Every structure is written in C-alpha cells, then in structure tokens.
Tab-separated table of C-alpha atoms and ligand atoms in Angstrom:
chain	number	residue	atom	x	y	z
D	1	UNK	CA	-88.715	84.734	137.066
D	2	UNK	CA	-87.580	87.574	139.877
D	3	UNK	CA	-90.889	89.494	141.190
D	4	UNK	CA	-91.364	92.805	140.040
D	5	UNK	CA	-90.241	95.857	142.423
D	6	UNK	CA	-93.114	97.960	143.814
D	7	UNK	CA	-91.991	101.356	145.696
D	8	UNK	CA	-94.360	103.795	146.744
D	9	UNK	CA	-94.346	106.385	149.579
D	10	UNK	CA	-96.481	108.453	151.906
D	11	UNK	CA	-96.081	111.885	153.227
D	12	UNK	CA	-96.365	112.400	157.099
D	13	UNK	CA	-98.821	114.901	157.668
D	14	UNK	CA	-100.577	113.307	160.399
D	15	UNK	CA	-103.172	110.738	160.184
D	16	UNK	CA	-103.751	109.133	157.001
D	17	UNK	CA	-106.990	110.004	155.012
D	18	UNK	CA	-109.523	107.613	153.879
D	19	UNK	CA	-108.263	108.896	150.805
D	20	UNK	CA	-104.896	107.842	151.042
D	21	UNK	CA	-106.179	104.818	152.369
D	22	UNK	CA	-108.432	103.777	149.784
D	23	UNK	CA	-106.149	105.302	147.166
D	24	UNK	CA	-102.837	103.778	148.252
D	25	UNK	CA	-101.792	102.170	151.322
D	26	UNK	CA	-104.590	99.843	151.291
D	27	UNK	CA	-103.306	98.086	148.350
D	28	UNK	CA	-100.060	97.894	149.439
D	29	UNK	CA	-100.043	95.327	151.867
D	30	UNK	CA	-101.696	92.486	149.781
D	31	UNK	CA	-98.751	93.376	146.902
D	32	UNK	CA	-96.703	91.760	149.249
D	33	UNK	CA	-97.274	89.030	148.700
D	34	UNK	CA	-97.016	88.895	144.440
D	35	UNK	CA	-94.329	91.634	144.750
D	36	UNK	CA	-91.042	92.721	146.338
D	37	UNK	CA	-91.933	96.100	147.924
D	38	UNK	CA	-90.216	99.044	149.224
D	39	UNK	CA	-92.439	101.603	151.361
D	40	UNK	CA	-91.313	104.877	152.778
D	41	UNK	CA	-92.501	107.458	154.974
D	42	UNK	CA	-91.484	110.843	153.109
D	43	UNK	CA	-90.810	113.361	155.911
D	44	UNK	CA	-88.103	114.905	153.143
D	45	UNK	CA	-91.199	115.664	150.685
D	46	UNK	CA	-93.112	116.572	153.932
D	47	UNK	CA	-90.747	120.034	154.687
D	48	UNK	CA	-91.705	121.849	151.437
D	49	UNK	CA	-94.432	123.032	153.528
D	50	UNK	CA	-93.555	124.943	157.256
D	51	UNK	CA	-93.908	122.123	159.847
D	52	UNK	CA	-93.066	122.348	163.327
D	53	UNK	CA	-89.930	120.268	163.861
D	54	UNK	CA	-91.360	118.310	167.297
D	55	UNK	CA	-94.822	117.253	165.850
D	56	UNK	CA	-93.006	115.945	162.562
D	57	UNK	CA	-91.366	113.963	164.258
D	58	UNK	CA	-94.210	112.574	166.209
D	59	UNK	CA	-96.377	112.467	162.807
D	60	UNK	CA	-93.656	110.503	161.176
D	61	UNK	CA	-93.358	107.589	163.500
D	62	UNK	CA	-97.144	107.789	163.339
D	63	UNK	CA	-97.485	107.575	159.462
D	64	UNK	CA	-94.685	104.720	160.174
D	65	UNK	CA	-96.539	102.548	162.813
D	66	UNK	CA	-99.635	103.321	161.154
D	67	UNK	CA	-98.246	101.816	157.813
D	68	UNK	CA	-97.693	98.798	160.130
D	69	UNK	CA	-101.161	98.580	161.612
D	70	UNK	CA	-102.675	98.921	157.405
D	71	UNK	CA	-100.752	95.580	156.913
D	72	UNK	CA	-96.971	96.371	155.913
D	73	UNK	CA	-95.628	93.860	157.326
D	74	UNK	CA	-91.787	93.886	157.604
D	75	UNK	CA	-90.472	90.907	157.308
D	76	UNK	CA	-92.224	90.613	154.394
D	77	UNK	CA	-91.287	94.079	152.797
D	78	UNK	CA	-88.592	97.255	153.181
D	79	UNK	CA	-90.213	99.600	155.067
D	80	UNK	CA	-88.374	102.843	156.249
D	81	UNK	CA	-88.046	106.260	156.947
D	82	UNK	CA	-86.692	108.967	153.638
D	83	UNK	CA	-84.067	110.982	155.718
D	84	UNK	CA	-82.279	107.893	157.237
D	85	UNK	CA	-81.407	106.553	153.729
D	86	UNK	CA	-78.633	109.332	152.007
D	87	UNK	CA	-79.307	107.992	148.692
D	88	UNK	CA	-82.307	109.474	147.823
D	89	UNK	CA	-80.888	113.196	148.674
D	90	UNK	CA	-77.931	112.153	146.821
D	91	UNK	CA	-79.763	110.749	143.460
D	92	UNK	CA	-81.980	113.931	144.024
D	93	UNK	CA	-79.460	116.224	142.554
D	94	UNK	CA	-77.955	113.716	140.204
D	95	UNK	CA	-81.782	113.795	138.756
D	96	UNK	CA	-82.272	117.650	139.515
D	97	UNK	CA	-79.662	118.155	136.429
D	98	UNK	CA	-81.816	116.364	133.798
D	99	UNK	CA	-84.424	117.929	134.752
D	100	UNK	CA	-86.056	121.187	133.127
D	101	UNK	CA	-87.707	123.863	134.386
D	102	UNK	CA	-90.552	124.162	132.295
D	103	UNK	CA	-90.960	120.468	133.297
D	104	UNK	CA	-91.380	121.439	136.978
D	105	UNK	CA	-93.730	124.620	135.927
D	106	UNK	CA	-96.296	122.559	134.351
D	107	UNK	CA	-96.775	120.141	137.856
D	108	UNK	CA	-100.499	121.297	138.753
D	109	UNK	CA	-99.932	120.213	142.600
D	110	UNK	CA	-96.771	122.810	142.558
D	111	UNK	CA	-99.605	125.461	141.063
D	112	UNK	CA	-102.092	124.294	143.832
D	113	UNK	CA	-99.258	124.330	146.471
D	114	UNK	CA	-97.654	127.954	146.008
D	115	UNK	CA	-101.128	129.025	146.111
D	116	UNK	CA	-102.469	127.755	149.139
D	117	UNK	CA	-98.415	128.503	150.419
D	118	UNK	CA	-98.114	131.845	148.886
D	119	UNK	CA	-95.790	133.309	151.629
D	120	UNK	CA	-93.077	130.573	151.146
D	121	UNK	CA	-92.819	128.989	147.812
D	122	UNK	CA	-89.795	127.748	148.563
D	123	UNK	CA	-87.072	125.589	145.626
D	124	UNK	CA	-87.666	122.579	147.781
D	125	UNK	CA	-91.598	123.068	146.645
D	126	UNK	CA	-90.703	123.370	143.493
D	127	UNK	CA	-88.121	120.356	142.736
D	128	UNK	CA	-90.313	117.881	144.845
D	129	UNK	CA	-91.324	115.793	142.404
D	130	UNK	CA	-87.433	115.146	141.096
D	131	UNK	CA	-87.173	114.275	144.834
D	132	UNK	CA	-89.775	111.603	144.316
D	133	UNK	CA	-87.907	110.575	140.753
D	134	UNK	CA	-84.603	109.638	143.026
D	135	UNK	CA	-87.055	107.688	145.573
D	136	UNK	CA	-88.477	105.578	142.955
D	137	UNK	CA	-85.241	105.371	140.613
D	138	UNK	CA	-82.725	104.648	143.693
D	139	UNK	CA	-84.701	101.331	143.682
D	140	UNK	CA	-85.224	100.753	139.956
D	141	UNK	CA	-89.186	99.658	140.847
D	142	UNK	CA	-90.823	98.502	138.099
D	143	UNK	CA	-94.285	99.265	139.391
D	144	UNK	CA	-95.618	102.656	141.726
D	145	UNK	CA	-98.670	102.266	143.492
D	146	UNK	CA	-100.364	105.653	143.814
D	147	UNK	CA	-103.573	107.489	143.390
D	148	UNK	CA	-104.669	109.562	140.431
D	149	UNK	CA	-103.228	112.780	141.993
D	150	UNK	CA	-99.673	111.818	141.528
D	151	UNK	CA	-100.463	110.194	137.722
D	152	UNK	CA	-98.010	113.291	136.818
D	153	UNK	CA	-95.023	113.120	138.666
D	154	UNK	CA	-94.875	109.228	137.851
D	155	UNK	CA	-94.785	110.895	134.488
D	156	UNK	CA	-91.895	113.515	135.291
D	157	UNK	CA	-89.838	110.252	136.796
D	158	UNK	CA	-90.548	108.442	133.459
D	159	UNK	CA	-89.545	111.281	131.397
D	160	UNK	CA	-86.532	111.887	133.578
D	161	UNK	CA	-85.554	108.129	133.559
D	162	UNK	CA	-85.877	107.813	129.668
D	163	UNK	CA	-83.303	111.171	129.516
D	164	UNK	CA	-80.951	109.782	131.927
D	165	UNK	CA	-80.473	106.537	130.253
D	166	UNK	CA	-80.425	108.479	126.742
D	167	UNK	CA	-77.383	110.591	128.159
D	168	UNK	CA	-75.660	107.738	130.036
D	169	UNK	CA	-76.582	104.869	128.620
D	170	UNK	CA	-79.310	102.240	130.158
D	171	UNK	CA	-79.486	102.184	133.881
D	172	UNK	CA	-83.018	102.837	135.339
D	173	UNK	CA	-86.221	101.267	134.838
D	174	UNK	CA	-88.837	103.238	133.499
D	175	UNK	CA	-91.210	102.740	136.152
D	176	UNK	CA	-95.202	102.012	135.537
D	177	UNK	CA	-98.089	103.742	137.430
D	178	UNK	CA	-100.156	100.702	139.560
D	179	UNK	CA	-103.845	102.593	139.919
D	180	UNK	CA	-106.823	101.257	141.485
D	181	UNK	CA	-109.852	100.774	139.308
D	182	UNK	CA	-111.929	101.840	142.258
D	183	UNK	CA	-110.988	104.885	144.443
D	184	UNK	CA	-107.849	105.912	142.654
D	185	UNK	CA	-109.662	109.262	143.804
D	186	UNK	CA	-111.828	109.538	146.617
D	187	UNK	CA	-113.558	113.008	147.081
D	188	UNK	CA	-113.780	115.564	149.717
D	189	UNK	CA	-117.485	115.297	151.471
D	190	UNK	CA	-118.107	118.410	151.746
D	191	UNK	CA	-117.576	119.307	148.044
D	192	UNK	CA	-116.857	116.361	146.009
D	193	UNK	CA	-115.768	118.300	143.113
D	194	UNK	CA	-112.551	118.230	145.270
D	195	UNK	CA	-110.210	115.760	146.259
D	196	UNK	CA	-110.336	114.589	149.983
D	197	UNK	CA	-107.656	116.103	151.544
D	198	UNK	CA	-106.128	117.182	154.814
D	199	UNK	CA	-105.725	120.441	154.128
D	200	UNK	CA	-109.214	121.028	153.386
D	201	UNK	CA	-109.946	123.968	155.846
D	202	UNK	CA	-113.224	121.969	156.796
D	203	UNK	CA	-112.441	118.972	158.974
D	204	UNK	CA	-115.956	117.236	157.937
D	205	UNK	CA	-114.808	117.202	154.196
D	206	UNK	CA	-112.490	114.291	155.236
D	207	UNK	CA	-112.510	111.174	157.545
D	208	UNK	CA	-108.971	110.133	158.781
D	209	UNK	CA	-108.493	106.853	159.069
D	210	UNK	CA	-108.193	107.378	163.253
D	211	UNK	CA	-111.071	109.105	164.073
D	212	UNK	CA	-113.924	107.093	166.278
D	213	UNK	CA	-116.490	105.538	164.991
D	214	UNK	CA	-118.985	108.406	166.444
D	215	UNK	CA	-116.685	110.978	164.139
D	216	UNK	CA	-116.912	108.425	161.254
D	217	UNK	CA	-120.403	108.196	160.829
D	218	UNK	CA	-121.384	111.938	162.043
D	219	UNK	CA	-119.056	113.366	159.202
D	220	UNK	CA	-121.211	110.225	156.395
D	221	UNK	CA	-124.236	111.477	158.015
D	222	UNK	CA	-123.264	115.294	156.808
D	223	UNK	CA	-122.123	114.535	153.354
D	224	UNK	CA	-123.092	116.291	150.367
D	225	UNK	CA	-125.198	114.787	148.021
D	226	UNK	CA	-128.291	115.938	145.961
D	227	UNK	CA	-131.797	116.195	145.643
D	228	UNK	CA	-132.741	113.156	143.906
D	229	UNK	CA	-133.339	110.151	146.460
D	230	UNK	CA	-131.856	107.453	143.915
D	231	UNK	CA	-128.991	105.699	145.172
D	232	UNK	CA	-127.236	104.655	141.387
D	233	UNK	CA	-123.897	105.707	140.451
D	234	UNK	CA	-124.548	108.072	137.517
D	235	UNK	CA	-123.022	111.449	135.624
D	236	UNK	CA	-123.397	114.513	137.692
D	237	UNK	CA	-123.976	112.320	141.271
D	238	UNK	CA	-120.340	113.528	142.084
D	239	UNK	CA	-121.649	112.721	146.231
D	240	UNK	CA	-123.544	109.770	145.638
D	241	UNK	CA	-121.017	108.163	142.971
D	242	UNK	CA	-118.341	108.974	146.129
D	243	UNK	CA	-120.110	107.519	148.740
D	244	UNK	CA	-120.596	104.588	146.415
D	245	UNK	CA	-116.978	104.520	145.527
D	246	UNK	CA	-115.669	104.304	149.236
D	247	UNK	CA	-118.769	101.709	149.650
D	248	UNK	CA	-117.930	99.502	147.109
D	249	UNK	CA	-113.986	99.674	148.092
D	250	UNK	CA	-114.465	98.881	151.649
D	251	UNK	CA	-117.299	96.217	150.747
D	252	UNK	CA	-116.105	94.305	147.905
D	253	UNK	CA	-120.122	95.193	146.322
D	254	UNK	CA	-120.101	96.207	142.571
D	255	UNK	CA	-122.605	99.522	141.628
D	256	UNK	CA	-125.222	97.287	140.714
D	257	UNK	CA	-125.349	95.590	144.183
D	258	UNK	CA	-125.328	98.666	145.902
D	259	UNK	CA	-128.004	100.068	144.324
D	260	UNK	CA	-129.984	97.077	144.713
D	261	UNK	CA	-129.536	96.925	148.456
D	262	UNK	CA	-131.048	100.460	149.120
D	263	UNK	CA	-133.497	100.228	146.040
D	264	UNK	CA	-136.413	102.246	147.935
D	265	UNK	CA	-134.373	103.430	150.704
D	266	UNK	CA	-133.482	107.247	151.042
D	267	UNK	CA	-129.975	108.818	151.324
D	268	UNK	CA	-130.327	108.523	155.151
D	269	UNK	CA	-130.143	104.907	155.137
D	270	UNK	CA	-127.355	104.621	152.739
D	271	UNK	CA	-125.482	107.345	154.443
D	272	UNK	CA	-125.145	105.552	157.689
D	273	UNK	CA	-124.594	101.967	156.480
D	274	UNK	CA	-121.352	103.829	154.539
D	275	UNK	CA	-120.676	105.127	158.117
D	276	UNK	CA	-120.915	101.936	159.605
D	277	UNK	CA	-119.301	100.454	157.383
D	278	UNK	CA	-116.198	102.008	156.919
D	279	UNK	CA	-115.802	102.745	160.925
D	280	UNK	CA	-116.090	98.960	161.408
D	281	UNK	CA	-113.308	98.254	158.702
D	282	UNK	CA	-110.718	101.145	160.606
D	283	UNK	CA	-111.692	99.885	164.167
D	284	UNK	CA	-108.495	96.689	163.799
D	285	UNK	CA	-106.225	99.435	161.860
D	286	UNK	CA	-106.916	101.869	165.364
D	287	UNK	CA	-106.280	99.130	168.090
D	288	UNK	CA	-103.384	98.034	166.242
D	289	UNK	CA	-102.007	100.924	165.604
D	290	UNK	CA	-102.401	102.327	169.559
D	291	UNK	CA	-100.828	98.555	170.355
D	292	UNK	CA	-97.826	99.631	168.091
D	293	UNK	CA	-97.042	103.162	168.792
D	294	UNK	CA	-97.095	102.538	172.593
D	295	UNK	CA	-93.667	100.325	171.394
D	296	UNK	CA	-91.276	102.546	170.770
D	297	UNK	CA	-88.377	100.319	170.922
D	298	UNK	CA	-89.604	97.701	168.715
D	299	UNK	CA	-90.523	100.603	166.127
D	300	UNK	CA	-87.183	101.564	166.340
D	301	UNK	CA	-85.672	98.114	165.216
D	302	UNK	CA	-88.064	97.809	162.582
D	303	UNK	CA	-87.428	101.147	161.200
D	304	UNK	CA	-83.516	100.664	161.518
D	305	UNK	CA	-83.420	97.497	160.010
D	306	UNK	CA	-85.580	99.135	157.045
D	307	UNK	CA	-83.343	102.071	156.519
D	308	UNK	CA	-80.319	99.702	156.363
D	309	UNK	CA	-82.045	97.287	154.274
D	310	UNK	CA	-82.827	100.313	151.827
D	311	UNK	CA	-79.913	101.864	151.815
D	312	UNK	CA	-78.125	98.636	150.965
D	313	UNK	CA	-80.026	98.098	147.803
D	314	UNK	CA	-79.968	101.651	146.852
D	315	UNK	CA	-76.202	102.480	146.974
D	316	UNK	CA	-76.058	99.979	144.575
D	317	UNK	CA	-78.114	101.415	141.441
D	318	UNK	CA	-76.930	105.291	143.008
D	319	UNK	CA	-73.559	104.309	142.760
D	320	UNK	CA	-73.974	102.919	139.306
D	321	UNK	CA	-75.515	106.407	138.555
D	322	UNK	CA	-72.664	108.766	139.956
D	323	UNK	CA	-69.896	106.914	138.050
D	324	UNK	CA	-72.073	106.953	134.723
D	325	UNK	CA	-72.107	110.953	135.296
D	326	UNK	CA	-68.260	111.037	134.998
D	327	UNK	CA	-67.856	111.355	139.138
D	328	UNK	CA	-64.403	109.848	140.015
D	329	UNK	CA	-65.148	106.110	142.206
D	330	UNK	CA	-64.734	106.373	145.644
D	331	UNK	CA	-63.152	103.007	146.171
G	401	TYM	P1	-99.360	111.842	149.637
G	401	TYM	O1	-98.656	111.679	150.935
G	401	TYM	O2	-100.038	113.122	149.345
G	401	TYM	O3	-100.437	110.687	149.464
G	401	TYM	C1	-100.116	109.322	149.659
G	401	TYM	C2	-100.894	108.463	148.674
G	401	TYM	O4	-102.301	108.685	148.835
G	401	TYM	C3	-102.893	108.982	147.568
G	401	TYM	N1	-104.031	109.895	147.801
G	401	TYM	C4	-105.272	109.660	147.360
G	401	TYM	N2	-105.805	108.636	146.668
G	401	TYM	C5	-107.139	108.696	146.400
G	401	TYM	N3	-107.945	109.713	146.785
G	401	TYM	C6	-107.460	110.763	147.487
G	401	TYM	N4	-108.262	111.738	147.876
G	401	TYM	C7	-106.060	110.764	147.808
G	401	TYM	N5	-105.257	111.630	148.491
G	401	TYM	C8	-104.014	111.072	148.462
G	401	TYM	C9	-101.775	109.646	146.785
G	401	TYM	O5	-102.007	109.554	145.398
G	401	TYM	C10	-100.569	108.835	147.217
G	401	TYM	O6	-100.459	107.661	146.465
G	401	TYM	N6	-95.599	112.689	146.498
G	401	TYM	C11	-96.320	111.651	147.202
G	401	TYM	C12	-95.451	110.822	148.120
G	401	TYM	C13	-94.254	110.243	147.475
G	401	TYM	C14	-94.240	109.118	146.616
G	401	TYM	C15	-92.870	108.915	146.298
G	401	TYM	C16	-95.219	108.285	146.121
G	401	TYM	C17	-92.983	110.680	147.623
G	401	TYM	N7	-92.124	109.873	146.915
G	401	TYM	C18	-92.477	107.879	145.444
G	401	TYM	C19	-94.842	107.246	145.269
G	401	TYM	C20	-93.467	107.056	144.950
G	401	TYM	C21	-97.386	112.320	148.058
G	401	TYM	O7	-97.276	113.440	148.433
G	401	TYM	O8	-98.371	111.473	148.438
C-alpha cells in the first residue's frame, strides 16, 4: 500500500519556540520514516504581519537549517521554502473563491491577530488560512501535523476541500489533523493560561529552542507556578501540569513517574531538573544547527532541490484543479 502524505509547515519568525518544538517539528522527523512528508518554511504566511525584508530573509534560512538540525532530513523528505514553489499562490486564489467570508470572520487567531496588529489588518491577514488550504491541498496530504492552535484552519481546509470537490467533482483529499497526545499545547511561563508564544511581550514567558543552557534554566527557574509544593499534574495546576507536560515530552516519563521522582521535593528541585533537562536535549539541535547555517551553499542545494521537488508534485494536482474550474489548458 502507498504511505500516507504528511505536509505541515512553519512560519519564520525567528527561532523556533519550545512550543513549536514540542508541538510540531519534533514529531516530524520520526514521520519520516512511516510517512512521505512534505515540510515548508512559510515566509508567504509570515508577511501578514510588517517584517523587515533583510532579517526575513535571514530568519527564513534559519527556520530552514534549523528544520534540518530538528531531524528533517532531505533525502528522506521534501523540504522547501513557500515563495519558491508558484503553486501554492496560484491554488491560493483558486481556493480564495470557495471560500466565505463569514468563514474567515470566525478564525480566532485572525481576532487575536488584528488586535495585537490593529494599525494594519491587512486582506493578506485575513485570507491566511485559505493560503494554508492551497499549501496542504497542492499536495493532497492525507495527514497535517500541527498543534492545537491551528485545530481550526485544518478545519477551514477540510471544509473548503469538501466544497471544492462538491462543485468540481472529486479531486482533493480531505486532509486529517495529526496532534500530539502530549504538548499539542505548551504554555507561556509566565502566565500559563496563555499559549507560549513569540510574541509574548515578556521574553521569560518562552524558551526558544536556541537560547544557552544558562537562559534555559534561568527562564525554568522563574516560572509560574503556585503555592502548593505538590508536584502532581492536577485541575487548576495550569504551571505545574506545564512544566510536567514539557517534562514528560522531552523525557519519555508518564505523570505518575514524575511525580514519584520529586515525591518530597519542592518546586525548586523540579524546576531545575526541567531546566536541565530540556537544555541538554536542545544542546545537539544548537551545534548542528551553527554547523549548518555556516553552509550556505549546501543550504542552497538542499533548498533548490526541495522547491523543485515540490513544485513538481504540486503542478500536478494544481493543474488538475485549474482545468476542473473551466480555465482553458495551457498545453
Ligand atoms: P506557526 O509557525 O505559528 O507554528 C508552527 C507549529 O507550531 C505549533 N505551535 C505550538 N504547539 C504547541 N504549543 C505551542 N505553544 C505552539 N505554538 C505553535 C503550531 O500549531 C504549528 O503546528 N499557519 C501555521 C503554518 C502553516 C501550516 C501550513 C501548518 C502554514 N501553512 C500548512 C500546517 C500546514 C502557523 O502559523 O504555524
């Protein structure tokens, strides 16, 4: 039987978050080896929001050799950049037009966004996640890894999907959300009511997954928990159960075994064996990562060879879609 399809895709804002690590990329290298898979850096999705053209540039063949370093390994799967392959723009409109705008009004991150954006709440903002509907479509993937946050735009590219092939007749797969058990959300330190996030205006609310291992466990060692001394993963324990969450992830150690191993200790302890911990897991992502980035050539063939590899399989299925819409062949 063929392997199932996996696409999923990462914005380039910079470092990666433990959250985005534990969330996503994490899991995406050992799908490898079950799954074809497709990975993308989105620096189309990443100019909704003002950037400043030189350092997206630099973040984006960061977020790409950094993709590398988590395990991606190329020969294995297609890994590329969004704006070398055309398709995705292209399917992007194709999509737009079976698309509503109530649809796009309901999104809660557009709500979040042209709040925290208020002075440009621009249409790119607001037809993103049809823009992520063409990335996962142009492919056909059967299966999106993600974390909870994006649980509704997988639903928008389902719906959208389902209403193309409706209209047309059957072309895309009606692609699946692949969620972690464990740290499908992993919550901002200083307030984990919140997600972790970049933009948190507090840079101790989130580790990234290149910060030393000083930074690492100074920013444990200042997380939010509460006034009981118990470490158990239990209702209303939002910084406990997230400590325990990015424990357990990075340690393989179910809640029970955690609990066990600091039975008696205080928050202290626990605190800076999470620090520990997790700096000791990023410290072979970081060297590998500084290895890669310093080769700029070899990058360069890797992300080439990606885009053409993707835009290859793409045409195919966005081809299929244009002439299904009536549009005249072009050869
Ligand atoms: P982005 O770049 O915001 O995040 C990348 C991945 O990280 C996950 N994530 C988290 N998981 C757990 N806890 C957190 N605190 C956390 N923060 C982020 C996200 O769920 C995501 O899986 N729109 C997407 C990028 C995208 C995409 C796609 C994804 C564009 N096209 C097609 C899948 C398929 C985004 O902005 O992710």
């Amino acid at each position: 039987m063929d392997k199932k399809l996996i696409f999923s895709g990462i914005q380039p804002t910079g470092t990666f978050t433990l959250g985005n690590y534990i969330g996503a990329v994490r899991n995406w290298g050992p799908l490898q080896d079950e799954y074809n898979c497709i990975y993308c850096v989105v620096d189309l999705h990443a100019i909704t929001v003002k950037q400043e053209p030189a350092k997206l540039r630099k973040n984006t063949l960061d977020a790409y050799a950094l993709l590398m370093a988590c395990g991606i390994d190329t020969e294995k799967s297609i890994l590329f950049i969004q704006s070398h392959v055309k398709t995705h723009a292209e399917l992007n409109w194709v999509l737009g037009c079976s698309t509503q705008f109530g649809e796009l009004s309901r999104m809660t991150q557009f709500k979040d966004k042209s709040k925290r954006h208020a002075d440009d709440v621009n249409s790119g903002l607001f037809t993103y996640p049809v823009l992520m509907a063409a990335d996962i479509l142009a492919y056909n993937a059967d299966l999106v890894p993600v974390g909870v946050d994006q649980k509704q735009h997988l639903e928008l590219a389902r719906n959208i999907a389902q209403r193309f092939n409706q209209r047309y007749g059957e072309l895309f797969t009606v692609p699946e959300p692949y969620i972690a058990e464990i740290g499908a959300k992993v919550m901002s330190l200083q307030d984990p009511t919140k997600k972790m996030s970049k933009s948190d205006d507090n840079p101790n609310a989130c580790i990234l997954i290149l910060d030393d291992k000083d930074t690492v466990i100074r920013k444990f060692k200042r997380a939010v928990t509460d006034s009981e001394a118990e470490v158990c993963y239990r209702e209303g324990k939002d910084g406990i159960n997230n400590l325990m969450t990015i424990y357990s992830s990075v340690t393989g150690k179910s809640f029970d075994e955690i609990t066990s191993e600091f039975a008696g200790k205080g928050y202290g302890d626990f605190k800076l064996a999470v620090g520990e911990t997790v700096a000791d897991h990023l410290a072979p992502i970081r060297s590998e990562f500084d290895r890669l980035i310093q080769d700029k050539a070899y990058l360069k063939k890797c992300y080439t060879e990606g885009a053409e590899k993707a835009q290859r399989y793409s045409q195919r299925i966005v081809s299929k879609a244009y002439h299904k819409v009536g549009f005249v062949d072009k050869a």
